[in-house]
mmCIF file of C-alpha atoms in Angstrom:
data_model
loop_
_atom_site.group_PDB
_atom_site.id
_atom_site.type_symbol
_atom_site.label_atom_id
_atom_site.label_comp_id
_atom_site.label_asym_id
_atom_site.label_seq_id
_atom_site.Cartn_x
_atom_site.Cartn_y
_atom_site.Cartn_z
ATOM 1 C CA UNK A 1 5.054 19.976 22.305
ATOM 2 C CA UNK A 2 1.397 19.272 22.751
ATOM 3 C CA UNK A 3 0.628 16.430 20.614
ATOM 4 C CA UNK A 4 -2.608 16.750 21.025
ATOM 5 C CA UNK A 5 -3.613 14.049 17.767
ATOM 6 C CA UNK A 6 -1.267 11.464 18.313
ATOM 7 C CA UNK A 7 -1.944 11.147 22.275
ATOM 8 C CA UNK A 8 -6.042 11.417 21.643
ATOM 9 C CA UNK A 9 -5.534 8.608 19.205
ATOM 10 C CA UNK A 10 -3.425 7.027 21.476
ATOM 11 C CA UNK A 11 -5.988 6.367 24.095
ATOM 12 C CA UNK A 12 -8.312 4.899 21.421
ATOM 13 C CA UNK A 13 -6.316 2.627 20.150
ATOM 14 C CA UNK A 14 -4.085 1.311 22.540
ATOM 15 C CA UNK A 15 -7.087 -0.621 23.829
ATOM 16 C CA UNK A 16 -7.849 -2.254 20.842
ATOM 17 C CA UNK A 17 -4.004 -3.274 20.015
ATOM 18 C CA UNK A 18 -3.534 -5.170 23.433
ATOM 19 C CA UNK A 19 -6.845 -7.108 23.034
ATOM 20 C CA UNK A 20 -5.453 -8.548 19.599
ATOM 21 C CA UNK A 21 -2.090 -8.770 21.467
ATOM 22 C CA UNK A 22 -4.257 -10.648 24.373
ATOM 23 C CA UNK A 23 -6.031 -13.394 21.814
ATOM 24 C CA UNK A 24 -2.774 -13.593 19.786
ATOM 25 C CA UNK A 25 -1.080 -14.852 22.968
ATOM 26 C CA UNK A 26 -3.724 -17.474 23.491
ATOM 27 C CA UNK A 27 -3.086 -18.965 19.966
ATOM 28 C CA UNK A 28 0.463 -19.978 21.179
ATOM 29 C CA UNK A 29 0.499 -23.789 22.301
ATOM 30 C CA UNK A 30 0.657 -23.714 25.920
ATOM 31 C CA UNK A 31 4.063 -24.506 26.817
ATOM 32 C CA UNK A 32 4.951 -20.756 25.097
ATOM 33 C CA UNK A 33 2.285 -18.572 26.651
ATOM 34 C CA UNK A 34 4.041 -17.732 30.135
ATOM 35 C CA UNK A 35 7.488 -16.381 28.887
ATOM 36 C CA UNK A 36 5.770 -14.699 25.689
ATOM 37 C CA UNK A 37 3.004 -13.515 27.638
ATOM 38 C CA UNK A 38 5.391 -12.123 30.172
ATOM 39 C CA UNK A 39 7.347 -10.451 27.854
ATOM 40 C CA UNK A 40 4.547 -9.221 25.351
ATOM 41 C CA UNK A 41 2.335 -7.385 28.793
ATOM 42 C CA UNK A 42 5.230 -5.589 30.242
ATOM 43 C CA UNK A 43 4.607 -2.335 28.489
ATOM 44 C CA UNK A 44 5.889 -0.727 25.492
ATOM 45 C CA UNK A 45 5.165 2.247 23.284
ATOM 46 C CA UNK A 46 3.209 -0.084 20.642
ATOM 47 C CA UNK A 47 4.576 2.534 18.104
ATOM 48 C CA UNK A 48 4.735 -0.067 15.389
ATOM 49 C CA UNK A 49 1.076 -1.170 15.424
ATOM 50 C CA UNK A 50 0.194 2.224 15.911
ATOM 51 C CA UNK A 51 1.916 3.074 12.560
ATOM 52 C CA UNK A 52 0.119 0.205 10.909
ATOM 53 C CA UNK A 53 -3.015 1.201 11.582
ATOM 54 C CA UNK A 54 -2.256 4.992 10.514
ATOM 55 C CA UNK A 55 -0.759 4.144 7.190
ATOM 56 C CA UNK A 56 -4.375 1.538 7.040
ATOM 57 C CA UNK A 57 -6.483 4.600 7.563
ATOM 58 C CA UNK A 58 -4.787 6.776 5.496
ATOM 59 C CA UNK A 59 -7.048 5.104 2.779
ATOM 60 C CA UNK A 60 -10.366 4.326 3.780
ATOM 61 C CA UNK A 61 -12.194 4.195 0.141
ATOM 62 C CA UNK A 62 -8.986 2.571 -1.743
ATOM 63 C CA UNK A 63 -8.654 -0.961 -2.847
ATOM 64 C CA UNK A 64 -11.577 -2.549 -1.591
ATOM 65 C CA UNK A 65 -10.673 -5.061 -4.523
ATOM 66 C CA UNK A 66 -7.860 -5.878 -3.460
ATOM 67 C CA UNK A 67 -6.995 -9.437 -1.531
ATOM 68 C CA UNK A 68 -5.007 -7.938 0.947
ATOM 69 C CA UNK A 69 -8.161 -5.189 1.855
ATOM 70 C CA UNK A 70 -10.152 -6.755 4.893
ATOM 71 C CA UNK A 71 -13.123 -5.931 7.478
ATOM 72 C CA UNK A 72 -11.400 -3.035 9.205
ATOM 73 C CA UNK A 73 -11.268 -4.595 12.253
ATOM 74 C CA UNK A 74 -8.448 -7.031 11.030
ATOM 75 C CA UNK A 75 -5.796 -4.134 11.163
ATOM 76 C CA UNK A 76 -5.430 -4.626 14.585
ATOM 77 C CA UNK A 77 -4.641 -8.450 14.832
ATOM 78 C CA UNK A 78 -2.696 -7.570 11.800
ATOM 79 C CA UNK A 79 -0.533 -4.923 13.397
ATOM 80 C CA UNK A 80 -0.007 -7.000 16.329
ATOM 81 C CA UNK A 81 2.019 -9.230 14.750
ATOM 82 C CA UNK A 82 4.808 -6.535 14.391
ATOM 83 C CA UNK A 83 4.728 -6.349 18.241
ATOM 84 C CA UNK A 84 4.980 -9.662 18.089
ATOM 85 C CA UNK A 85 8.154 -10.162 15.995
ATOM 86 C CA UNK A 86 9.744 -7.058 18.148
ATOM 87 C CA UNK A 87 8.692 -8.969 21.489
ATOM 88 C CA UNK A 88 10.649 -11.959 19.879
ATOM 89 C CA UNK A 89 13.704 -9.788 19.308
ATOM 90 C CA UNK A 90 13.791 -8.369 22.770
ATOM 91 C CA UNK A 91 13.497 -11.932 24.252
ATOM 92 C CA UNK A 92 16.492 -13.782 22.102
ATOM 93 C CA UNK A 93 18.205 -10.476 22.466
ATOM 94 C CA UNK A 94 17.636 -10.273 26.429
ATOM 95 C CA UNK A 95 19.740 -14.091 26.191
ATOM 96 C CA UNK A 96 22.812 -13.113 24.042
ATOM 97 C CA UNK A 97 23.147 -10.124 26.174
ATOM 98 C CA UNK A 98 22.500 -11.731 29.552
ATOM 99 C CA UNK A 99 20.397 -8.663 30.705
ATOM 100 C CA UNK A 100 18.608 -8.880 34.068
ATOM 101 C CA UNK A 101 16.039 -6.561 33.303
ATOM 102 C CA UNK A 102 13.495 -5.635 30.415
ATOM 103 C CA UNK A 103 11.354 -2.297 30.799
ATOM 104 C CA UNK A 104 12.288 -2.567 34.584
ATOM 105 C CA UNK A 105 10.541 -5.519 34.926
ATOM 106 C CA UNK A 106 12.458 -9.058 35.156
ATOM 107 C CA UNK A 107 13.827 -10.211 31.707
ATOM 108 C CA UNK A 108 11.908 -13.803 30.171
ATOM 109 C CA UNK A 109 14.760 -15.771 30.561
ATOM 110 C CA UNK A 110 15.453 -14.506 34.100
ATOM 111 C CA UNK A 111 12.134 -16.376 35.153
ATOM 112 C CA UNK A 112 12.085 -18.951 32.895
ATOM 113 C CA UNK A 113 15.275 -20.098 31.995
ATOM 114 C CA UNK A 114 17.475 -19.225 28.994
ATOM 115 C CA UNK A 115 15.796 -22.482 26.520
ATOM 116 C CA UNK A 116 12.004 -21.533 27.004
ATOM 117 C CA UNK A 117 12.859 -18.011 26.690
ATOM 118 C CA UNK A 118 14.488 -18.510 22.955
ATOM 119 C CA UNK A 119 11.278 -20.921 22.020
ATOM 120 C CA UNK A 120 8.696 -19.040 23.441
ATOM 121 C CA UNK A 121 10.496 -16.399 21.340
ATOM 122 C CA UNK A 122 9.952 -18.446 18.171
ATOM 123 C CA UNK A 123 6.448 -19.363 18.915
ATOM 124 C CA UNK A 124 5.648 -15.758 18.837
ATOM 125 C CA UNK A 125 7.445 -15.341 15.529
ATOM 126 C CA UNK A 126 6.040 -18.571 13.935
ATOM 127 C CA UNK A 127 2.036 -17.521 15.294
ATOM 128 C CA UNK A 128 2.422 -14.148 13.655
ATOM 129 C CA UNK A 129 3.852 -15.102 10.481
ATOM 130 C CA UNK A 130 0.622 -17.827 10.901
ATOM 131 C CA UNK A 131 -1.655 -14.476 11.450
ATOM 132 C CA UNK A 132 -0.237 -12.144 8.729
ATOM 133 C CA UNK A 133 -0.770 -15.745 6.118
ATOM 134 C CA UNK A 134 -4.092 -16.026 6.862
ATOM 135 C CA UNK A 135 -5.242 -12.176 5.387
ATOM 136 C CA UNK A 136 -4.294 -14.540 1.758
ATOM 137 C CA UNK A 137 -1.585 -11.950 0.456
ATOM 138 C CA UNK A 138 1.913 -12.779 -0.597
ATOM 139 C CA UNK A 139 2.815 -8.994 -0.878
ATOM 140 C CA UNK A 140 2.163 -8.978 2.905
ATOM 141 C CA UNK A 141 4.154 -11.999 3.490
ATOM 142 C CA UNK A 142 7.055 -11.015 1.994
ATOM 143 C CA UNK A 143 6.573 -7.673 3.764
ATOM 144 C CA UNK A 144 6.834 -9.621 6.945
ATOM 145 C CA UNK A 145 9.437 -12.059 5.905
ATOM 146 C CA UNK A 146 11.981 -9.504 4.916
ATOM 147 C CA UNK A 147 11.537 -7.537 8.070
ATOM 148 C CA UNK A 148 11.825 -10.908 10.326
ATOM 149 C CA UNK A 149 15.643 -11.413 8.529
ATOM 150 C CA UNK A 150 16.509 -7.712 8.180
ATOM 151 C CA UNK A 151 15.817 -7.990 11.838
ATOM 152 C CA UNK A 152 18.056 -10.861 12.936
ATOM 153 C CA UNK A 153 20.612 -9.426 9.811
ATOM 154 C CA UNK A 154 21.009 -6.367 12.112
ATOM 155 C CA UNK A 155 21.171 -8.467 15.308
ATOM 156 C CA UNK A 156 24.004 -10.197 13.894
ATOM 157 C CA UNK A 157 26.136 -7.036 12.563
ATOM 158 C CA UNK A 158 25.576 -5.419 16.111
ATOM 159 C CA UNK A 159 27.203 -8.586 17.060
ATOM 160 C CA UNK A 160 30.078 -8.595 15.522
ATOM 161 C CA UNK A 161 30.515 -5.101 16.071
ATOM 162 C CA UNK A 162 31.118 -5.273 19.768
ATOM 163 C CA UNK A 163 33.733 -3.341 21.179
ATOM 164 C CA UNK A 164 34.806 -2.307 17.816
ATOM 165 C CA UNK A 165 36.517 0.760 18.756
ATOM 166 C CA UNK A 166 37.045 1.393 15.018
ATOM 167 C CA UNK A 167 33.140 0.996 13.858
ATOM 168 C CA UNK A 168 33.009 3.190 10.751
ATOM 169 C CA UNK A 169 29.732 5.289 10.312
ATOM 170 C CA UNK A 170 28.517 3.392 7.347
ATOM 171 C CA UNK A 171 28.479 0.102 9.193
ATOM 172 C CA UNK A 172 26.820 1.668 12.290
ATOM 173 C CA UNK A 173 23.793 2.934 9.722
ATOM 174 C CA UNK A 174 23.621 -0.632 8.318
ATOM 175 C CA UNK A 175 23.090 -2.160 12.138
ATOM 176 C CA UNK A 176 20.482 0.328 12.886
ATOM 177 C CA UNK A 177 19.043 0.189 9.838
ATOM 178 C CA UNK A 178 18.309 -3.954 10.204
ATOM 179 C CA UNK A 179 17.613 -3.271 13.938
ATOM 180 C CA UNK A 180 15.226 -0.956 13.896
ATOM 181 C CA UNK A 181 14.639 0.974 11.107
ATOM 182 C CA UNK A 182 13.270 -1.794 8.941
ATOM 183 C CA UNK A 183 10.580 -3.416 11.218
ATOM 184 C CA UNK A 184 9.348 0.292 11.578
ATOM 185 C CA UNK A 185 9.387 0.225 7.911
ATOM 186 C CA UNK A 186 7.609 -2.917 7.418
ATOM 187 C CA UNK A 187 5.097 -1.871 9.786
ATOM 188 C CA UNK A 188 3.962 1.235 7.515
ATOM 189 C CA UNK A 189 3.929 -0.692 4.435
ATOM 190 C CA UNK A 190 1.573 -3.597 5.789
ATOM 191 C CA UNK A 191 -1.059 -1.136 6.656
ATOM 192 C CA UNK A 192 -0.595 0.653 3.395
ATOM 193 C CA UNK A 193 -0.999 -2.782 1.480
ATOM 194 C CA UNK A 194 -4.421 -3.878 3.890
ATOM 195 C CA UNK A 195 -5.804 -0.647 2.973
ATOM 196 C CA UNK A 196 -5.129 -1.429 -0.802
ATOM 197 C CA UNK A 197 -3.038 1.360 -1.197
ATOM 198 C CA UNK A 198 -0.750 1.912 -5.021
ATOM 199 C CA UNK A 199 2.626 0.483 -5.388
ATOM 200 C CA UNK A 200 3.868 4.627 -4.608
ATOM 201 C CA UNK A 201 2.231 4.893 -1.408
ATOM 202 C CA UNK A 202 3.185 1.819 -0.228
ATOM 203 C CA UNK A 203 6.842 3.154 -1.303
ATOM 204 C CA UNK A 204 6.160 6.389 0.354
ATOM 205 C CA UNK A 205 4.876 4.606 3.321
ATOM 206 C CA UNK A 206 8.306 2.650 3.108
ATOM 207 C CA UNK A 207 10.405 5.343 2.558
ATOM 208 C CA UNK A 208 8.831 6.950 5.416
ATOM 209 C CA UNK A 209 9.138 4.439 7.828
ATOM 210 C CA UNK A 210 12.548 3.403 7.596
ATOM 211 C CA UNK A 211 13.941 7.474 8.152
ATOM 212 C CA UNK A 212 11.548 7.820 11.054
ATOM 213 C CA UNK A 213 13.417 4.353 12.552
ATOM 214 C CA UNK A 214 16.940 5.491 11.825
ATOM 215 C CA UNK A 215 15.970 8.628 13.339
ATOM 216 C CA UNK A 216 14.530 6.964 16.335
ATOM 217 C CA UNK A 217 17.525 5.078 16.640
ATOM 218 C CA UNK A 218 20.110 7.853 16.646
ATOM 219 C CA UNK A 219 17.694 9.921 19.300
ATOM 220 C CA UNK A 220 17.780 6.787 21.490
ATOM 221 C CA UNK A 221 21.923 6.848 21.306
ATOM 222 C CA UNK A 222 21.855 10.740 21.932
ATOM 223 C CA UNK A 223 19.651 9.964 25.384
ATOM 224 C CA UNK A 224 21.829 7.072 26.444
ATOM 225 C CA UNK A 225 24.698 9.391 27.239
ATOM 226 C CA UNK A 226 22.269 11.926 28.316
ATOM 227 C CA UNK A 227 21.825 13.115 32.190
ATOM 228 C CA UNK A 228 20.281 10.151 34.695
ATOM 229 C CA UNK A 229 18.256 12.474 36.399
ATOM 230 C CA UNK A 230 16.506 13.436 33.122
ATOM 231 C CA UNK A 231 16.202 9.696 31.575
ATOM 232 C CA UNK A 232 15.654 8.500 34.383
ATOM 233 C CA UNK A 233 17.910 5.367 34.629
ATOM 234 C CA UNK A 234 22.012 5.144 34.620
ATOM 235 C CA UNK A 235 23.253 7.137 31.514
ATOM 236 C CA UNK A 236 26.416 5.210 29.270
ATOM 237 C CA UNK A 237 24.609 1.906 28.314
ATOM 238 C CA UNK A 238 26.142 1.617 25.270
ATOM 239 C CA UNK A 239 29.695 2.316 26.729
ATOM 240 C CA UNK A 240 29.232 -0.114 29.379
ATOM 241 C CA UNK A 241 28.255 -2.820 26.597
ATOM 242 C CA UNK A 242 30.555 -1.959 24.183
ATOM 243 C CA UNK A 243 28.510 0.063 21.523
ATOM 244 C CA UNK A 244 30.307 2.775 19.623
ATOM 245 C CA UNK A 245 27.020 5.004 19.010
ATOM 246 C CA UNK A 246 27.622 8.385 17.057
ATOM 247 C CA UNK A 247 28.216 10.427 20.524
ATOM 248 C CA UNK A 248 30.909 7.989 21.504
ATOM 249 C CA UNK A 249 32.382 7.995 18.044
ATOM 250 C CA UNK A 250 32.179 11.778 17.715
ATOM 251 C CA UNK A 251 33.823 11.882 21.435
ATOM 252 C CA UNK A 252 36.682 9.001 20.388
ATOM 253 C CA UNK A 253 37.283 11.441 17.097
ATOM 254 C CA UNK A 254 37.723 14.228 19.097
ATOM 255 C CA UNK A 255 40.692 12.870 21.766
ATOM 256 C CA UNK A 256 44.214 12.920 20.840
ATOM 257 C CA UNK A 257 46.327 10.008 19.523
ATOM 258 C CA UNK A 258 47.346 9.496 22.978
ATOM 259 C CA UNK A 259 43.902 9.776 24.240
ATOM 260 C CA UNK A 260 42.423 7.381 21.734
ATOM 261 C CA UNK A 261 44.560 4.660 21.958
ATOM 262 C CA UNK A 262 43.439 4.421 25.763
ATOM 263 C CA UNK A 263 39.864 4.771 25.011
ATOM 264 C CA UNK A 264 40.222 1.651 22.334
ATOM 265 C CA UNK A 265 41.881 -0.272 24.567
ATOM 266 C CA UNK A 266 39.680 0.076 27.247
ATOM 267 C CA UNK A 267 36.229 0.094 25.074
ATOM 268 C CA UNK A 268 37.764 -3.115 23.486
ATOM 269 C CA UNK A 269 38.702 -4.943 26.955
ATOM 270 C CA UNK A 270 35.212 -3.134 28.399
ATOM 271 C CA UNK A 271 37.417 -1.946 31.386
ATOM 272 C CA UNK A 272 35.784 1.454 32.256
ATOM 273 C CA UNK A 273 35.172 2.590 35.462
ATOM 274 C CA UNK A 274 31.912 3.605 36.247
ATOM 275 C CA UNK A 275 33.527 7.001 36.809
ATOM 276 C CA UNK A 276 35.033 6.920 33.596
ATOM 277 C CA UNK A 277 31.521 5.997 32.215
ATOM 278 C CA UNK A 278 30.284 9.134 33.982
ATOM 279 C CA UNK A 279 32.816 11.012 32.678
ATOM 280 C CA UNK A 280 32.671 10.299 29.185
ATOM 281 C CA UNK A 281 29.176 10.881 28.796
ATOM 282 C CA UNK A 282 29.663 14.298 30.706
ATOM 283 C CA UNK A 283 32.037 15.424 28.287
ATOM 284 C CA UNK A 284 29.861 14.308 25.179
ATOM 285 C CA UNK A 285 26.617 16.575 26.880
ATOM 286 C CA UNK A 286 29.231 19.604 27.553
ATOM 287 C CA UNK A 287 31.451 19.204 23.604
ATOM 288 C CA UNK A 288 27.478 19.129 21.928
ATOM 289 C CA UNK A 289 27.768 15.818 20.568
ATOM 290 C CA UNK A 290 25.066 14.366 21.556
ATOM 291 C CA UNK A 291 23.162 17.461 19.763
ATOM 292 C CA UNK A 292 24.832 16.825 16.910
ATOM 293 C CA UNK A 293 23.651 12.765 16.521
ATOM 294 C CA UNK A 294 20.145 15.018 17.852
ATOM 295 C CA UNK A 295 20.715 17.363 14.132
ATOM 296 C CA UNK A 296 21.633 13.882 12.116
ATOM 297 C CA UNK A 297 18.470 12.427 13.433
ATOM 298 C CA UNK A 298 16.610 15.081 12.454
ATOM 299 C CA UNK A 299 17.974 15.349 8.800
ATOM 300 C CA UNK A 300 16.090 11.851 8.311
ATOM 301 C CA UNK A 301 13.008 13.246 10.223
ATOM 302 C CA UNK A 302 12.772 15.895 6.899
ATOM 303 C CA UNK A 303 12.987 12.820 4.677
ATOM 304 C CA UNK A 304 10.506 11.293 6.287
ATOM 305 C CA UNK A 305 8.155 14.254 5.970
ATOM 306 C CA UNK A 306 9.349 14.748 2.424
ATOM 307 C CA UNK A 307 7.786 11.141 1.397
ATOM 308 C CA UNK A 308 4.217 11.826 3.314
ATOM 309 C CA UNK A 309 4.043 14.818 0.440
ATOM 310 C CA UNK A 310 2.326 12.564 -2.189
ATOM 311 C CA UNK A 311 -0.326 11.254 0.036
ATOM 312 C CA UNK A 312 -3.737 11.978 1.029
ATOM 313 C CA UNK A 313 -4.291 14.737 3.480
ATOM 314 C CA UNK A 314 -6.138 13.076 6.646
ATOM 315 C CA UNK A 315 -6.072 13.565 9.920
ATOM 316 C CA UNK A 316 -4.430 10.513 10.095
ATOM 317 C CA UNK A 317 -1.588 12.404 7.709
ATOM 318 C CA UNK A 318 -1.411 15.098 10.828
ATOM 319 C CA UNK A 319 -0.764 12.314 13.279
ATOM 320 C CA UNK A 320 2.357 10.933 10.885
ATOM 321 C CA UNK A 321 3.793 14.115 11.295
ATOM 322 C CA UNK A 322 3.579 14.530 15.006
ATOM 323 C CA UNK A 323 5.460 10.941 15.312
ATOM 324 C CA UNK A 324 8.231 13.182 13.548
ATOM 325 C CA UNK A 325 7.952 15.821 16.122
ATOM 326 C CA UNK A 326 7.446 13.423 19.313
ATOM 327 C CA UNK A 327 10.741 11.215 17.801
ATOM 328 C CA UNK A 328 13.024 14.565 17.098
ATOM 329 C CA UNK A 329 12.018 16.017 20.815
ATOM 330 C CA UNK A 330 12.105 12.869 23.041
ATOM 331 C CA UNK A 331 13.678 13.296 26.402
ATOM 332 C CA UNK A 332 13.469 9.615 27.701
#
């Protein structure tokens, strides 16, 4: 898996994103900028801005009539403020779930206290929605808008699907799909609308998005049960917080009556043993079922690639499709 577009471009953009990221920061009032700074500068894959900026370039010579086409170097302050309504997430998410720990670094709130964490976290929200206003295009606003609720809409269904040990499929898509798959979604159709792009491309662009996040999503459940050694950090995250991912539900189908009605028990009480943990994820890897959320994943991969069809061939176009093979190969 070589890659050799998307990392190249990579390297010359990533540069670029964290200086908007930097002078986005300093627009927060002061009180906000430690937490949010914190949290915003402690690494990432900056896939979403990344995205925007692709689905900008995919039209250089469209829409230059258009309010929502700017000076090309705009598309970076612009995609910033997706990192910057993710970065939000993780920091009112890092509260609800008490975690220690974000991207092995110390969580916001676990320097700053649980109150500045959740408003530094709205600061960033409030100074990107500022950002995205000022490029003077309600199609973008919306854009942004929707994917700031579908956001917290997802937040909240994950919520009150806790150590659910009867989670249907359907509602599981419907989390993931708020979660993740619609910021990814939103972050495809902004740069489509800067770069002026037709109402289909931007749909395209949409329709695009939203598969590649579900598919992300479903990789990232396969790897949580996958070997520590190869993700490098304990495997059975979800199990230990009470997340019935398509592995674990394709594991619970598989036990017998007996068998499940001591898995829900102890998946609703959250009274696994860490040996238990280690077990269950064992027997996911060795019954394939992990590989099988890997196939599902990869199902909305080739929908993904499906909507690219109608757009412009670009070398920006080749780097779309590598996303699709970096997501559907990921090891950590």
């Amino acid at each position: 898996m070589a890659l050799l577009f998307l990392k190249a471009r990579m390297a010359l953009e990533l540069p670029a994103i964290n200086r908007a990221l930097t002078d986005l920061l300093q627009e927060l009032p002061a009180p906000a900028r430690r937490a949010a700074t914190h949290t915003v500068t402690a690494g990432g894959k900056r896939l979403r801005p990344m995205l925007t900026i692709l689905c900008s370039r995919l039209f250089p010579d469209e829409g230059t009539a258009r309010p929502e086409k700017r000076a090309d170097g705009d598309i970076y302050r612009l995609a910033a403020t997706l990192e910057m309504l993710h970065a939000a997430t993780l920091m009112h998410d890092d509260v609800i779930d008490n975690a220690d720990t974000r991207r092995n670094h110390p969580a916001a709130h676990a320097l700053f206290g649980n109150t500045e964490a959740i408003l530094a976290g709205d600061a960033l929200l409030s100074t990107a929605n500022a950002c995205v206003a000022s490029y003077g295009s309600p199609r973008l606003c919306e854009v942004f808008s929707r994917a700031t609720a579908e956001t917290a809409a997802g937040e909240i269904l994950e919520l009150h699907a806790l150590r659910n040990a009867h989670l249907a499929a359907g509602e599981y898509r419907s989390i993931i799909r708020g979660k993740t798959a619609y910021l990814i979604r939103a972050a495809c159709e902004m740069g489509a609308l800067h770069a002026g792009a037709t109402d289909a491309e931007v749909a395209a662009l949409g329709l695009y998005g939203e598969a590649l996040g579900m598919a992300f999503q479903m990789v990232d459940d396969a790897l949580d049960v996958a070997d520590a050694e190869v993700i490098g950090k304990p495997s059975g995250g979800d199990l230990r917080e009470g997340k019935l991912t398509p592995p674990l539900q394709l594991y619970r189908d598989s036990l017998s009556a007996e068998e499940q009605a001591l898995f829900n028990a102890k998946f609703t009480e959250g009274t696994f043993t860490e040996e238990e943990i280690s077990r269950i994820c064992q027997e996911v890897r060795n019954r394939g079922f992990d590989e099988q959320v890997r196939s599902l994943a990869t199902s909305y991969l080739q929908d993904a690639e499906k909507a690219l069809t109608i757009l412009p061939k670009s070398k920006e176009h080749d780097i779309l499709l590598e996303i699709l093979t970096y997501v559907r190969d990921r090891k950590h």
